[in-house]
Amino acid sequence: MIDFNVANYLRINLQDMVMTLISTVLIVLFAKHFFWDKILAFVKKRQDLIQGNIDSSEDLKKAALAQKEKYDVQMQHAGQDAHVIIETARANATQQKKEILDQANSEAARIKAKAQEDIDRDRLKAQDEMKEAISDVAIEAAKKLVDKEMDESTQRKFVDDFLAKAGDQQ
């Protein structure tokens, strides 16, 4: 059977430690001499790339915040502008309402005045017709008076009756 003892593998002796230390130092010196500058340049390049990404991210963040503030101000102004537009529209509507009412009132006044003129004209026409009718009646009465040849008292009575009838018609 195979004799396996962990202690044989884990034991530490001075000779192994020195050899390991020397080989490590040689590897480090060799790597430093041939590769150290390239490794540092690669690390520096990588560090600069990461820092550039961080800086550009911060710049983008600042630009985004500035743009957001600009949009916030625009939104606030848009609200104020909308309020101004609404107030202007309301004022225009009120003005148009007033103009329409004034126009309607003037049209109503014009129609009323025309109707009054028509009434006055019809009244004058009726008065003229009445005067004409009275004249006709007076002429007829005069014809009858002439035909009857009345005395003076009968004529006076007839004229008084005629005037009373004419007064009643008006």
Coordinates of N, CA and C in Angstrom, one line a residue:
M1 N 0.8 -1.2 0.0 CA 0.0 0.0 0.0 C 0.9 1.3 0.0
I2 N 0.3 2.3 -0.4 CA 1.1 3.5 -0.5 C 1.0 4.2 0.8
D3 N 2.1 4.6 1.2 CA 2.1 5.3 2.5 C 2.1 6.8 2.2
F4 N 0.9 7.4 2.6 CA 0.7 8.8 2.3 C 0.6 9.5 3.7
N5 N 1.5 10.5 3.9 CA 1.5 11.2 5.1 C 1.5 12.7 4.7
V6 N 0.5 13.4 5.2 CA 0.4 14.8 4.9 C 1.5 15.6 5.6
A7 N 2.0 15.2 6.7 CA 3.1 15.9 7.3 C 4.3 16.0 6.5
N8 N 4.6 15.0 5.6 CA 5.7 15.0 4.7 C 5.6 16.1 3.7
Y9 N 4.4 16.4 3.3 CA 4.2 17.4 2.3 C 4.1 18.8 2.9
L10 N 3.7 18.9 4.1 CA 3.5 20.2 4.7 C 4.7 20.6 5.6
R11 N 5.7 19.9 5.7 CA 6.8 20.2 6.5 C 7.5 21.4 5.9
I12 N 8.1 22.2 6.8 CA 8.8 23.4 6.4 C 10.2 23.2 6.8
N13 N 11.1 23.3 5.8 CA 12.5 23.3 6.2 C 13.2 24.5 5.6
L14 N 14.3 24.9 6.2 CA 15.0 26.1 5.9 C 15.5 26.1 4.5
Q15 N 16.0 25.0 4.0 CA 16.6 24.9 2.7 C 15.5 25.2 1.6
D16 N 14.3 24.7 1.8 CA 13.2 24.9 0.8 C 12.8 26.4 0.8
M17 N 12.8 27.0 2.0 CA 12.4 28.4 2.1 C 13.4 29.3 1.5
V18 N 14.7 29.0 1.6 CA 15.7 29.8 1.0 C 15.6 29.7 -0.5
M19 N 15.5 28.5 -1.0 CA 15.4 28.3 -2.4 C 14.2 29.0 -3.0
T20 N 13.1 28.9 -2.3 CA 11.9 29.6 -2.8 C 12.1 31.1 -2.8
L21 N 12.7 31.6 -1.8 CA 13.0 33.0 -1.7 C 13.9 33.5 -2.8
I22 N 14.9 32.7 -3.1 CA 15.9 33.1 -4.1 C 15.2 33.0 -5.5
S23 N 14.4 32.0 -5.7 CA 13.8 31.9 -7.0 C 12.7 33.0 -7.2
T24 N 12.1 33.4 -6.2 CA 11.1 34.5 -6.3 C 11.8 35.8 -6.5
V25 N 12.9 36.0 -5.9 CA 13.7 37.3 -6.1 C 14.2 37.3 -7.6
L26 N 14.7 36.2 -8.0 CA 15.2 36.1 -9.4 C 14.1 36.4 -10.4
I27 N 12.9 35.8 -10.2 CA 11.8 36.0 -11.1 C 11.3 37.5 -11.0
V28 N 11.3 38.1 -9.9 CA 10.9 39.5 -9.7 C 11.9 40.4 -10.4
L29 N 13.2 40.1 -10.3 CA 14.3 40.9 -10.9 C 14.2 40.8 -12.4
F30 N 14.0 39.5 -12.9 CA 13.9 39.3 -14.3 C 12.6 40.0 -14.9
A31 N 11.5 39.9 -14.2 CA 10.3 40.5 -14.6 C 10.4 42.0 -14.6
K32 N 11.1 42.5 -13.5 CA 11.3 44.0 -13.4 C 12.2 44.5 -14.5
H33 N 13.2 43.8 -14.9 CA 14.1 44.2 -15.9 C 13.5 44.2 -17.3
F34 N 12.7 43.2 -17.6 CA 12.2 43.0 -18.9 C 10.7 43.5 -19.1
F35 N 9.9 43.3 -18.1 CA 8.5 43.5 -18.2 C 7.9 44.7 -17.3
W36 N 8.7 45.1 -16.4 CA 8.1 46.1 -15.4 C 7.6 47.4 -16.0
D37 N 8.3 47.9 -17.0 CA 7.9 49.2 -17.6 C 6.6 48.9 -18.5
K38 N 6.6 47.8 -19.1 CA 5.4 47.5 -19.9 C 4.2 47.3 -19.0
I39 N 4.4 46.6 -17.9 CA 3.3 46.4 -16.9 C 2.8 47.7 -16.4
L40 N 3.8 48.6 -16.0 CA 3.4 49.9 -15.4 C 2.7 50.7 -16.5
A41 N 3.2 50.7 -17.7 CA 2.5 51.4 -18.8 C 1.1 50.9 -19.0
F42 N 1.0 49.6 -19.0 CA -0.4 49.0 -19.2 C -1.3 49.4 -18.0
V43 N -0.8 49.3 -16.8 CA -1.6 49.7 -15.7 C -1.9 51.2 -15.7
K44 N -0.9 52.0 -16.1 CA -1.2 53.5 -16.2 C -2.2 53.8 -17.3
K45 N -2.1 53.1 -18.4 CA -3.1 53.3 -19.5 C -4.5 52.8 -19.1
R46 N -4.5 51.7 -18.4 CA -5.8 51.3 -17.9 C -6.4 52.2 -16.9
Q47 N -5.5 52.7 -16.0 CA -5.9 53.7 -15.0 C -6.4 55.0 -15.6
D48 N -5.7 55.5 -16.6 CA -6.2 56.7 -17.3 C -7.5 56.5 -18.1
L49 N -7.7 55.3 -18.7 CA -8.9 55.0 -19.3 C -10.1 55.0 -18.3
I50 N -9.9 54.3 -17.2 CA -10.9 54.3 -16.2 C -11.2 55.7 -15.6
Q51 N -10.2 56.5 -15.4 CA -10.4 57.9 -14.9 C -11.1 58.7 -16.0
G52 N -10.7 58.5 -17.2 CA -11.4 59.2 -18.3 C -12.9 58.9 -18.4
N53 N -13.2 57.6 -18.2 CA -14.6 57.2 -18.2 C -15.3 57.8 -17.0
I54 N -14.7 57.8 -15.8 CA -15.3 58.5 -14.7 C -15.5 60.0 -14.9
D55 N -14.5 60.6 -15.4 CA -14.6 62.1 -15.7 C -15.7 62.4 -16.7
S56 N -15.8 61.6 -17.8 CA -16.8 61.8 -18.8 C -18.2 61.5 -18.2
S57 N -18.3 60.5 -17.4 CA -19.6 60.2 -16.7 C -20.0 61.4 -15.8
E58 N -19.0 61.9 -15.1 CA -19.4 63.1 -14.3 C -19.8 64.3 -15.1
D59 N -19.1 64.5 -16.2 CA -19.4 65.6 -17.2 C -20.8 65.4 -17.7
L60 N -21.1 64.1 -18.1 CA -22.5 63.8 -18.7 C -23.5 64.0 -17.6
K61 N -23.2 63.7 -16.4 CA -24.1 63.8 -15.3 C -24.4 65.3 -15.0
K62 N -23.3 66.1 -15.1 CA -23.5 67.6 -14.9 C -24.3 68.2 -16.0
A63 N -24.0 67.7 -17.3 CA -24.7 68.2 -18.4 C -26.2 67.8 -18.3
A64 N -26.5 66.6 -17.9 CA -27.9 66.1 -17.7 C -28.6 66.9 -16.7
L65 N -27.9 67.2 -15.6 CA -28.5 68.0 -14.5 C -28.8 69.5 -15.0
A66 N -27.8 70.0 -15.8 CA -28.1 71.4 -16.3 C -29.2 71.3 -17.3
Q67 N -29.3 70.3 -18.1 CA -30.4 70.2 -19.1 C -31.7 70.0 -18.4
K68 N -31.7 69.2 -17.3 CA -32.9 69.0 -16.5 C -33.4 70.4 -15.9
E69 N -32.5 71.1 -15.3 CA -32.8 72.4 -14.8 C -33.4 73.3 -15.9
K70 N -32.8 73.3 -17.0 CA -33.3 74.1 -18.2 C -34.7 73.7 -18.5
Y71 N -34.9 72.4 -18.6 CA -36.3 71.9 -18.9 C -37.3 72.3 -17.8
D72 N -36.8 72.2 -16.5 CA -37.7 72.6 -15.4 C -38.1 74.0 -15.5
V73 N -37.1 74.9 -15.9 CA -37.4 76.3 -16.1 C -38.4 76.5 -17.2
Q74 N -38.1 75.8 -18.3 CA -39.0 75.9 -19.5 C -40.4 75.4 -19.1
M75 N -40.5 74.4 -18.4 CA -41.9 73.9 -18.0 C -42.6 74.9 -17.1
Q76 N -41.8 75.5 -16.2 CA -42.4 76.5 -15.4 C -42.9 77.7 -16.2
H77 N -42.0 78.1 -17.2 CA -42.4 79.2 -18.1 C -43.6 78.8 -19.0
A78 N -43.6 77.5 -19.4 CA -44.7 77.0 -20.2 C -46.0 77.1 -19.4
G79 N -46.0 76.8 -18.1 CA -47.2 76.9 -17.3 C -47.6 78.4 -17.2
Q80 N -46.7 79.3 -17.0 CA -47.0 80.7 -17.0 C -47.5 81.2 -18.3
D81 N -46.9 80.7 -19.4 CA -47.3 81.1 -20.7 C -48.7 80.6 -21.0
A82 N -49.0 79.4 -20.6 CA -50.3 78.8 -20.8 C -51.4 79.7 -20.0
H83 N -51.0 80.1 -18.8 CA -51.9 80.9 -18.0 C -52.1 82.3 -18.7
V84 N -51.1 82.8 -19.3 CA -51.2 84.1 -20.0 C -52.1 83.9 -21.2
I85 N -51.9 82.8 -22.0 CA -52.7 82.5 -23.2 C -54.2 82.4 -22.8
I86 N -54.4 81.7 -21.7 CA -55.8 81.5 -21.2 C -56.4 82.8 -20.8
E87 N -55.7 83.6 -20.1 CA -56.2 84.9 -19.7 C -56.5 85.8 -20.9
T88 N -55.6 85.8 -21.9 CA -55.8 86.5 -23.1 C -57.0 86.1 -23.9
A89 N -57.2 84.8 -24.0 CA -58.3 84.2 -24.7 C -59.6 84.6 -23.9
R90 N -59.6 84.6 -22.6 CA -60.7 84.9 -21.8 C -61.1 86.4 -22.0
A91 N -60.0 87.3 -22.0 CA -60.3 88.7 -22.3 C -60.8 88.9 -23.7
N92 N -60.3 88.2 -24.7 CA -60.8 88.3 -26.0 C -62.2 87.9 -26.1
A93 N -62.6 86.8 -25.4 CA -63.9 86.3 -25.5 C -64.9 87.3 -24.8
T94 N -64.4 87.9 -23.7 CA -65.3 88.9 -23.0 C -65.5 90.1 -23.9
Q95 N -64.4 90.5 -24.6 CA -64.5 91.7 -25.6 C -65.5 91.3 -26.7
Q96 N -65.3 90.1 -27.3 CA -66.2 89.7 -28.3 C -67.7 89.7 -27.9
K97 N -67.9 89.2 -26.7 CA -69.2 89.1 -26.1 C -69.8 90.5 -26.0
K98 N -69.0 91.4 -25.5 CA -69.4 92.8 -25.3 C -69.8 93.4 -26.7
E99 N -68.9 93.2 -27.7 CA -69.2 93.7 -29.0 C -70.5 93.1 -29.6
I100 N -70.7 91.8 -29.4 CA -71.9 91.2 -29.9 C -73.1 91.7 -29.2
L101 N -73.0 91.9 -27.9 CA -74.2 92.5 -27.2 C -74.4 93.9 -27.6
D102 N -73.4 94.7 -27.8 CA -73.6 96.1 -28.2 C -74.2 96.1 -29.6
Q103 N -73.7 95.2 -30.5 CA -74.3 95.2 -31.8 C -75.8 94.8 -31.8
A104 N -76.1 93.8 -30.9 CA -77.5 93.3 -30.8 C -78.3 94.4 -30.3
N105 N -77.8 95.1 -29.3 CA -78.6 96.2 -28.7 C -78.8 97.4 -29.7
S106 N -77.8 97.7 -30.4 CA -78.0 98.7 -31.4 C -79.0 98.3 -32.5
E107 N -78.9 97.0 -32.9 CA -79.8 96.5 -33.9 C -81.3 96.5 -33.4
A108 N -81.4 96.1 -32.1 CA -82.7 96.2 -31.5 C -83.3 97.6 -31.4
A109 N -82.4 98.5 -31.0 CA -82.8 100.0 -31.0 C -83.2 100.5 -32.4
R110 N -82.4 100.0 -33.4 CA -82.8 100.4 -34.8 C -84.1 99.9 -35.2
I111 N -84.3 98.6 -34.9 CA -85.6 98.0 -35.2 C -86.8 98.7 -34.4
K112 N -86.5 99.0 -33.2 CA -87.5 99.7 -32.4 C -87.8 101.1 -32.9
A113 N -86.8 101.8 -33.3 CA -87.0 103.1 -33.9 C -87.8 103.0 -35.2
K114 N -87.4 102.0 -36.0 CA -88.1 101.9 -37.3 C -89.6 101.5 -37.1
A115 N -89.8 100.7 -36.0 CA -91.2 100.3 -35.7 C -92.0 101.6 -35.2
Q116 N -91.3 102.4 -34.4 CA -91.9 103.6 -33.9 C -92.3 104.6 -35.1
E117 N -91.3 104.7 -36.0 CA -91.6 105.5 -37.2 C -92.8 105.0 -38.0
D118 N -92.8 103.6 -38.2 CA -94.0 103.0 -38.9 C -95.3 103.3 -38.1
I119 N -95.3 103.2 -36.8 CA -96.5 103.5 -36.0 C -96.9 105.0 -36.2
D120 N -95.9 105.9 -36.1 CA -96.1 107.3 -36.3 C -96.7 107.6 -37.7
R121 N -96.1 107.0 -38.7 CA -96.6 107.2 -40.0 C -98.0 106.6 -40.2
D122 N -98.3 105.5 -39.6 CA -99.6 104.9 -39.7 C -100.6 105.8 -39.0
R123 N -100.2 106.4 -37.8 CA -101.1 107.2 -37.1 C -101.4 108.5 -37.9
L124 N -100.3 109.1 -38.5 CA -100.5 110.3 -39.3 C -101.4 110.0 -40.5
K125 N -101.2 108.8 -41.1 CA -102.0 108.4 -42.2 C -103.5 108.3 -41.8
A126 N -103.7 107.7 -40.6 CA -105.0 107.5 -40.1 C -105.7 108.9 -39.8
Q127 N -104.9 109.8 -39.2 CA -105.4 111.1 -39.0 C -105.8 111.8 -40.3
D128 N -104.9 111.7 -41.3 CA -105.2 112.3 -42.6 C -106.5 111.7 -43.1
E129 N -106.6 110.4 -43.0 CA -107.8 109.7 -43.5 C -109.1 110.2 -42.8
M130 N -108.9 110.4 -41.4 CA -110.0 110.9 -40.6 C -110.4 112.3 -41.0
K131 N -109.4 113.1 -41.2 CA -109.6 114.5 -41.7 C -110.4 114.5 -43.0
E132 N -109.9 113.6 -43.9 CA -110.6 113.5 -45.2 C -112.0 113.0 -45.0
A133 N -112.2 112.1 -44.1 CA -113.6 111.6 -43.9 C -114.4 112.7 -43.3
I134 N -113.8 113.5 -42.4 CA -114.6 114.6 -41.7 C -114.9 115.6 -42.8
S135 N -113.9 115.9 -43.7 CA -114.2 116.9 -44.7 C -115.3 116.4 -45.6
D136 N -115.3 115.1 -45.9 CA -116.4 114.5 -46.8 C -117.7 114.7 -46.1
V137 N -117.7 114.4 -44.8 CA -119.0 114.5 -44.0 C -119.4 116.0 -44.0
A138 N -118.5 116.9 -43.8 CA -118.8 118.3 -43.7 C -119.4 118.8 -45.1
I139 N -118.8 118.3 -46.1 CA -119.3 118.6 -47.5 C -120.7 118.1 -47.6
E140 N -120.9 116.9 -47.2 CA -122.2 116.3 -47.3 C -123.2 117.1 -46.5
A141 N -122.8 117.5 -45.3 CA -123.7 118.2 -44.4 C -124.0 119.6 -45.1
A142 N -123.0 120.2 -45.7 CA -123.2 121.5 -46.3 C -124.2 121.3 -47.5
K143 N -124.1 120.2 -48.2 CA -125.0 120.0 -49.3 C -126.4 119.8 -48.8
K144 N -126.5 119.1 -47.7 CA -127.9 118.9 -47.1 C -128.4 120.3 -46.6
L145 N -127.5 121.0 -46.0 CA -128.0 122.4 -45.5 C -128.4 123.2 -46.7
V146 N -127.7 123.2 -47.7 CA -128.1 124.0 -48.9 C -129.4 123.4 -49.4
D147 N -129.6 122.1 -49.4 CA -130.8 121.6 -50.0 C -132.0 121.9 -49.1
K148 N -131.9 121.9 -47.8 CA -133.0 122.1 -46.9 C -133.3 123.6 -46.7
E149 N -132.3 124.3 -46.8 CA -132.4 125.8 -46.5 C -133.0 125.9 -45.1
M150 N -132.2 125.7 -44.2 CA -132.7 125.8 -42.9 C -132.5 127.2 -42.3
D151 N -133.2 127.3 -41.2 CA -133.0 128.6 -40.6 C -131.7 128.6 -39.8
E152 N -131.4 129.7 -39.2 CA -130.1 129.9 -38.5 C -130.0 129.0 -37.3
S153 N -131.0 128.8 -36.5 CA -130.9 128.0 -35.3 C -130.7 126.5 -35.7
T154 N -131.4 126.1 -36.7 CA -131.2 124.7 -37.2 C -129.8 124.5 -37.7
Q155 N -129.3 125.5 -38.4 CA -127.9 125.4 -38.9 C -126.9 125.3 -37.7
R156 N -127.1 126.1 -36.7 CA -126.2 126.2 -35.6 C -126.3 124.8 -34.9
K157 N -127.5 124.3 -34.7 CA -127.6 123.0 -34.0 C -126.9 121.9 -34.9
F158 N -127.1 121.9 -36.2 CA -126.5 121.0 -37.1 C -124.9 121.0 -37.0
V159 N -124.3 122.2 -37.0 CA -122.9 122.4 -36.9 C -122.4 121.9 -35.5
D160 N -123.1 122.2 -34.4 CA -122.7 121.7 -33.1 C -122.7 120.2 -33.0
D161 N -123.7 119.6 -33.6 CA -123.8 118.1 -33.6 C -122.6 117.6 -34.4
F162 N -122.3 118.2 -35.5 CA -121.2 117.8 -36.4 C -119.9 117.9 -35.7
L163 N -119.7 119.0 -35.0 CA -118.4 119.2 -34.2 C -118.3 118.2 -33.1
A164 N -119.4 117.8 -32.4 CA -119.4 116.9 -31.4 C -119.1 115.5 -31.9
K165 N -119.6 115.1 -33.1 CA -119.3 113.8 -33.7 C -117.8 113.8 -34.1
A166 N -117.3 114.9 -34.7 CA -115.9 114.9 -35.1 C -115.0 114.8 -33.9
G167 N -115.4 115.4 -32.8 CA -114.5 115.4 -31.6 C -114.5 113.9 -31.0
D168 N -115.7 113.2 -31.1 CA -115.7 111.8 -30.6 C -114.9 110.9 -31.5
Q169 N -114.7 111.2 -32.7 CA -114.0 110.3 -33.6 C -112.5 110.4 -33.4
Q170 N -112.0 111.5 -32.9 CA -110.6 111.7 -32.6 C -110.3 111.1 -31.3

